[in-house]
Every structure is written in structure tokens, then in C-alpha cells.
């Protein structure tokens, strides 16, 4: 029964939200939220520049907290706890948000909750759909991550699959760069793909058919580059063929992960790439075949936002899980710390 202030600053969105966990619907749970995208500041560089991001968070965050509390019609004193992303992410930005959260917690005499950004994504479907119960199988697909996790309860994650090279969002962003679609790439590739033929370009489906459910996208990205350089194909056909190949990989790998999982209540997708409608549609087919419900938050709740951070904070706060004011920011912070490293995997969180 709490009002939580959520802060998010781990990448290129500065976001603040007020969450009321007594709400019975997404609309009543999110009392107020603001998101300031830094897309325009990073666009000239074709990707997120950490230093620019951290400075923008410094400038934006405090006024956005005031404005969001104003939108909610409350003062800081009415908040029960402050939840701030404490990692993983670009460390400069994470520190800005966490330090702001600490300062607000100290000023208001309220508890601080250090939220794992990935837990924010992982629980966002429960914010959107109050009927979603643990345990569920989660496909988490964002700019930095591509994982399948069995979510057994708050803080209880078993990683069943991960990528051995690129994340799915990274593959979309790199394809966008190859095709000259600019930054951010995922939505641009999805838009262009609607005008193309997904069978026009023969592209590989890395690891499809393998018994282990891991992902790989580096070879697919290189194949897109070679096909583009051959000059034989139009950009729309390349975008559509890439998207189809990536989706085929995701569906096949998630199907194998489902076989390795214990009993689950639903197949759930979250993270920025979960905003992709073609992917949601393909996963609906997989869920139907498995006799499971597919839960996908609205696209705006898939990309980075503070409502999911406030919600993860609310779930933690309800169990009395708060953090000391000297809690450290973490550039890497895996949800399943016990998961074994995978052959070929880099060091991503
Ligand atoms: O979760 P998110 O907002 O930030 C991270 O925590 O990484 O995810 C951003 C990623 C980017 O790679 C972006 O291109 C991708 O999600 N993305 C999409 C779509 N919308 C965002 N990829 C494909 N289709 C989309 N509609
Ligand atoms: Zn994210």
C-alpha cells in the first residue's frame, strides 16, 4: 500500500514516475510519469555517447522529479520510498540517478530501494497485467540483453538462455546503421520491414536447431552487411529479411527454452525489442502452440521507463527489501548470478 517514486537513467532516457501499488490497473498504478529521450543529442554519433548521456541526466533529472510530483499533485513528503536504477547500464548515468535517489531519500527521510534495471524490465509485465502470477517464462530482449529467464518470484531468476555474442536490440541497431536508417534503429527497421519481402534475401538463422536454447546474432548481422554490399537488394527487402531471420531465431530458441523450464503460467516478453509487433505476433503463435498465455506490456512500457523501476521498487518495498544509503552503482548486475558463462559469450551483464 505505497506510493513509490521511480528514477531511471541507465542509458539514454531520463525518466521519473510515481507508482501507486494499490491501483488495480496499469492506468491507476502509474499516477504520473515523464520520459525525456536524448535521441536528438546522440543521433549525430549513430549511437549513445556515455558522457553526453550522463551530462543530460544531470541537467534533466531534478527538474523532472519536481515536474512529475507536480503532475501527481503530491509533494515529496507523500512518497513512501524512492526506487532508483542502480545498474546495470552506463555507469555515469546510473550514478546520476542513484545519487539523486539517495539525496531525495535523505532529504525526505524515506527508504531507498536500489533497483536492478533488468528486474524493472522483468516485472514490467506484472505492472501492466495484474493477473500475471509467478512463475513465468520471460524473454528479455533489449539493447544490451537477450535472455530467457524462468521468473519464479521476486528476485528468483533462473537463466535458461543468453546470447553468445550480440543482443537482439544491438542486431536491430547495427542493421539500421548498415541500411543508413539512423539511430535509434529498432523502430526504423520495423517500419521499413513492413514495405519489404521477408523472403527476398537468404540469410542465416544462427543456432536454430541446436539443443541448447542460446542465441547468436553476429553472423546474421555480417550476412546483412554482405548482402547490402552486393548491391543486389533494396533496403526494405533487407530489413524485412533480417527481421524475419531474427524472429525465426527467437521463436526457435524460446521454444527450446520452454522445454527446459519448469511449469509456468505464461510466456512473457519485455525489454525494448518487445515493442516490435512482428516479434509479438510470432511469439503469440509459439504461446498458442504451447497452450500458454502470451503477456506483452504495451510498447511504451517495453522501452526504458521509470514506471517499471517504481513498480519493481514497490514489489521490493512490500517485502521490506530496502537498501542502505551507501549502496553502490553496478555497471554489471546479472539477474541470475549463478548462471554459468556460455561459450563465446562476452562479459555483458
Ligand atoms: O530496453 P531498451 O529501451 O534499452 C535497453 O535497456 O537496452 O531497449 C532498446 C533497444 C534498442 O536496441 C532499440 O533499437 C530496440 O530496443 N527497439 C526495437 C524496437 N523498439 C526499440 N527493436 C525492434 N523493433 C522495435 N519496434
Ligand atoms: Zn532497458
Short mmCIF file of N, CA, C and O in Angstrom, two decimals, residues 226-283:
data_model
loop_
_atom_site.label_atom_id
_atom_site.label_comp_id
_atom_site.label_asym_id
_atom_site.label_seq_id
_atom_site.Cartn_x
_atom_site.Cartn_y
_atom_site.Cartn_z
N UNK A 226 27.01 -8.10 -45.91
CA UNK A 226 27.47 -8.63 -47.21
C UNK A 226 26.38 -8.49 -48.27
O UNK A 226 26.65 -8.09 -49.40
N UNK A 227 25.15 -8.81 -47.88
CA UNK A 227 24.04 -8.72 -48.85
C UNK A 227 23.85 -7.26 -49.29
O UNK A 227 23.61 -6.98 -50.47
N UNK A 228 23.99 -6.34 -48.34
CA UNK A 228 23.84 -4.92 -48.67
C UNK A 228 24.95 -4.47 -49.62
O UNK A 228 24.69 -3.79 -50.62
N UNK A 229 26.18 -4.92 -49.30
CA UNK A 229 27.33 -4.51 -50.11
C UNK A 229 27.28 -5.10 -51.52
O UNK A 229 27.87 -4.55 -52.45
N UNK A 230 26.56 -6.22 -51.68
CA UNK A 230 26.47 -6.84 -53.01
C UNK A 230 25.67 -5.95 -53.97
O UNK A 230 25.76 -6.11 -55.19
N UNK A 231 24.89 -5.02 -53.41
CA UNK A 231 24.12 -4.12 -54.25
C UNK A 231 22.93 -4.77 -54.94
O UNK A 231 22.26 -4.15 -55.77
N UNK A 232 22.63 -6.03 -54.61
CA UNK A 232 21.54 -6.74 -55.29
C UNK A 232 20.16 -6.48 -54.69
O UNK A 232 19.16 -6.84 -55.30
N UNK A 233 20.12 -5.95 -53.46
CA UNK A 233 18.84 -5.90 -52.75
C UNK A 233 18.47 -4.49 -52.31
O UNK A 233 19.36 -3.70 -51.96
N UNK A 234 17.19 -4.22 -52.26
CA UNK A 234 16.71 -2.95 -51.75
C UNK A 234 16.69 -2.96 -50.22
O UNK A 234 16.66 -4.02 -49.60
N UNK A 235 16.69 -1.76 -49.63
CA UNK A 235 16.76 -1.66 -48.17
C UNK A 235 15.53 -2.29 -47.49
O UNK A 235 15.66 -2.93 -46.45
N UNK A 236 14.34 -2.12 -48.10
CA UNK A 236 13.14 -2.65 -47.45
C UNK A 236 13.18 -4.19 -47.42
O UNK A 236 12.84 -4.81 -46.41
N UNK A 237 13.63 -4.81 -48.52
CA UNK A 237 13.74 -6.27 -48.54
C UNK A 237 14.79 -6.75 -47.54
O UNK A 237 14.61 -7.78 -46.88
N UNK A 238 15.89 -6.01 -47.42
CA UNK A 238 16.93 -6.39 -46.45
C UNK A 238 16.38 -6.28 -45.03
O UNK A 238 16.59 -7.17 -44.20
N UNK A 239 15.67 -5.18 -44.74
CA UNK A 239 15.11 -5.00 -43.40
C UNK A 239 14.11 -6.12 -43.08
O UNK A 239 14.15 -6.71 -42.00
N UNK A 240 13.24 -6.41 -44.04
CA UNK A 240 12.22 -7.44 -43.80
C UNK A 240 12.86 -8.82 -43.64
O UNK A 240 12.46 -9.61 -42.77
N UNK A 241 13.87 -9.11 -44.45
CA UNK A 241 14.52 -10.43 -44.38
C UNK A 241 15.31 -10.57 -43.08
O UNK A 241 15.32 -11.63 -42.45
N UNK A 242 15.99 -9.48 -42.68
CA UNK A 242 16.70 -9.51 -41.39
C UNK A 242 15.72 -9.76 -40.25
O UNK A 242 15.93 -10.62 -39.39
N UNK A 243 14.64 -8.97 -40.24
CA UNK A 243 13.69 -9.08 -39.12
C UNK A 243 13.11 -10.49 -39.05
O UNK A 243 12.96 -11.07 -37.97
N UNK A 244 12.80 -11.07 -40.24
CA UNK A 244 12.24 -12.42 -40.25
C UNK A 244 13.25 -13.43 -39.72
O UNK A 244 12.90 -14.32 -38.93
N UNK A 245 14.52 -13.31 -40.15
CA UNK A 245 15.55 -14.25 -39.68
C UNK A 245 15.71 -14.14 -38.17
O UNK A 245 15.78 -15.15 -37.46
N UNK A 246 15.75 -12.90 -37.67
CA UNK A 246 15.92 -12.70 -36.22
C UNK A 246 14.74 -13.29 -35.46
O UNK A 246 14.91 -13.97 -34.44
N UNK A 247 13.53 -13.09 -35.99
CA UNK A 247 12.34 -13.61 -35.31
C UNK A 247 12.34 -15.14 -35.34
O UNK A 247 12.01 -15.79 -34.35
N UNK A 248 12.73 -15.73 -36.48
CA UNK A 248 12.81 -17.20 -36.55
C UNK A 248 13.76 -17.74 -35.48
O UNK A 248 13.47 -18.75 -34.84
N UNK A 249 14.89 -17.05 -35.30
CA UNK A 249 15.85 -17.47 -34.26
C UNK A 249 15.21 -17.38 -32.88
O UNK A 249 15.30 -18.31 -32.07
N UNK A 250 14.57 -16.26 -32.61
CA UNK A 250 13.98 -16.04 -31.28
C UNK A 250 12.91 -17.10 -30.99
O UNK A 250 12.88 -17.69 -29.90
N UNK A 251 12.05 -17.36 -31.98
CA UNK A 251 10.96 -18.32 -31.74
C UNK A 251 11.52 -19.72 -31.51
O UNK A 251 11.13 -20.41 -30.56
N UNK A 252 12.49 -20.14 -32.34
CA UNK A 252 13.07 -21.48 -32.18
C UNK A 252 13.78 -21.63 -30.83
O UNK A 252 13.58 -22.60 -30.11
N UNK A 253 14.58 -20.64 -30.47
CA UNK A 253 15.35 -20.70 -29.22
C UNK A 253 14.42 -20.64 -27.99
O UNK A 253 14.65 -21.31 -27.00
N UNK A 254 13.38 -19.83 -28.07
CA UNK A 254 12.45 -19.72 -26.94
C UNK A 254 11.66 -21.03 -26.78
O UNK A 254 11.36 -21.45 -25.66
N UNK A 255 11.37 -21.69 -27.92
CA UNK A 255 10.66 -22.98 -27.86
C UNK A 255 11.52 -24.01 -27.12
O UNK A 255 11.02 -24.74 -26.25
N UNK A 256 12.82 -24.02 -27.40
CA UNK A 256 13.72 -24.96 -26.71
C UNK A 256 13.80 -24.60 -25.22
O UNK A 256 13.79 -25.47 -24.35
N UNK A 257 13.87 -23.30 -24.92
CA UNK A 257 13.95 -22.87 -23.52
C UNK A 257 12.69 -23.28 -22.76
O UNK A 257 12.77 -23.69 -21.59
N UNK A 258 11.54 -23.19 -23.43
CA UNK A 258 10.27 -23.60 -22.78
C UNK A 258 10.33 -25.06 -22.36
O UNK A 258 9.83 -25.44 -21.29
N UNK A 259 10.96 -25.89 -23.21
CA UNK A 259 11.07 -27.32 -22.88
C UNK A 259 11.95 -27.53 -21.65
O UNK A 259 11.78 -28.50 -20.91
N UNK A 260 12.93 -26.64 -21.46
CA UNK A 260 13.86 -26.78 -20.34
C UNK A 260 13.32 -26.17 -19.05
O UNK A 260 13.88 -26.37 -17.97
N UNK A 261 12.24 -25.40 -19.16
CA UNK A 261 11.71 -24.69 -17.99
C UNK A 261 10.78 -25.59 -17.18
O UNK A 261 10.25 -26.57 -17.68
N UNK A 262 10.60 -25.23 -15.92
CA UNK A 262 9.60 -25.90 -15.09
C UNK A 262 8.22 -25.40 -15.50
O UNK A 262 8.09 -24.63 -16.46
N UNK A 263 7.17 -25.80 -14.77
CA UNK A 263 5.83 -25.33 -15.11
C UNK A 263 5.74 -23.81 -14.97
O UNK A 263 6.27 -23.25 -14.01
N UNK A 264 5.13 -23.16 -15.96
CA UNK A 264 4.98 -21.70 -15.92
C UNK A 264 3.55 -21.32 -16.26
O UNK A 264 2.83 -22.07 -16.90
N UNK A 265 3.16 -20.12 -15.81
CA UNK A 265 1.79 -19.63 -16.04
C UNK A 265 1.62 -18.90 -17.35
O UNK A 265 0.50 -18.71 -17.81
N UNK A 266 2.75 -18.43 -17.92
CA UNK A 266 2.62 -17.61 -19.12
C UNK A 266 3.97 -17.48 -19.80
O UNK A 266 5.03 -17.67 -19.17
N UNK A 267 3.93 -17.16 -21.08
CA UNK A 267 5.12 -16.73 -21.81
C UNK A 267 5.05 -15.21 -21.85
O UNK A 267 4.02 -14.64 -22.24
N UNK A 268 6.14 -14.57 -21.44
CA UNK A 268 6.12 -13.13 -21.24
C UNK A 268 7.28 -12.50 -22.00
O UNK A 268 8.38 -13.07 -22.02
N UNK A 269 7.06 -11.37 -22.65
CA UNK A 269 8.19 -10.67 -23.27
C UNK A 269 8.31 -9.27 -22.69
O UNK A 269 7.32 -8.61 -22.37
N UNK A 270 9.56 -8.83 -22.58
CA UNK A 270 9.83 -7.49 -22.04
C UNK A 270 11.14 -6.99 -22.62
O UNK A 270 11.89 -7.74 -23.25
N UNK A 271 11.43 -5.71 -22.40
CA UNK A 271 12.63 -5.09 -22.96
C UNK A 271 12.28 -4.36 -24.25
O UNK A 271 11.24 -4.61 -24.86
N UNK A 272 13.15 -3.46 -24.68
CA UNK A 272 12.88 -2.57 -25.80
C UNK A 272 12.41 -3.28 -27.07
O UNK A 272 11.47 -2.82 -27.73
N UNK A 273 13.01 -4.41 -27.42
CA UNK A 273 12.65 -5.06 -28.68
C UNK A 273 11.26 -5.72 -28.58
O UNK A 273 10.64 -6.03 -29.59
N UNK A 274 10.77 -5.90 -27.36
CA UNK A 274 9.41 -6.45 -27.19
C UNK A 274 8.36 -5.48 -27.74
O UNK A 274 7.20 -5.84 -27.89
N UNK A 275 8.79 -4.25 -28.04
CA UNK A 275 7.87 -3.29 -28.68
C UNK A 275 7.60 -3.68 -30.14
O UNK A 275 6.67 -3.17 -30.76
N UNK A 276 8.42 -4.59 -30.69
CA UNK A 276 8.31 -4.97 -32.11
C UNK A 276 7.07 -5.83 -32.35
O UNK A 276 6.95 -6.93 -31.80
N UNK A 277 6.15 -5.32 -33.17
CA UNK A 277 4.86 -6.01 -33.34
C UNK A 277 4.99 -7.33 -34.08
O UNK A 277 4.27 -8.29 -33.79
N UNK A 278 5.93 -7.42 -35.03
CA UNK A 278 6.12 -8.68 -35.76
C UNK A 278 6.62 -9.76 -34.81
O UNK A 278 6.21 -10.93 -34.88
N UNK A 279 7.50 -9.38 -33.90
CA UNK A 279 8.01 -10.34 -32.90
C UNK A 279 6.89 -10.78 -31.97
O UNK A 279 6.74 -11.97 -31.66
N UNK A 280 6.08 -9.85 -31.53
CA UNK A 280 4.96 -10.18 -30.62
C UNK A 280 4.01 -11.16 -31.30
O UNK A 280 3.53 -12.12 -30.68
N UNK A 281 3.77 -10.92 -32.59
CA UNK A 281 2.86 -11.76 -33.34
C UNK A 281 3.41 -13.19 -33.44
O UNK A 281 2.70 -14.18 -33.22
N UNK A 282 4.71 -13.32 -33.75
CA UNK A 282 5.32 -14.64 -33.89
C UNK A 282 5.32 -15.38 -32.55
O UNK A 282 5.07 -16.59 -32.48
N UNK A 283 5.55 -14.66 -31.47
CA UNK A 283 5.56 -15.30 -30.15
C UNK A 283 4.16 -15.71 -29.71
O UNK A 283 4.00 -16.66 -28.94
#
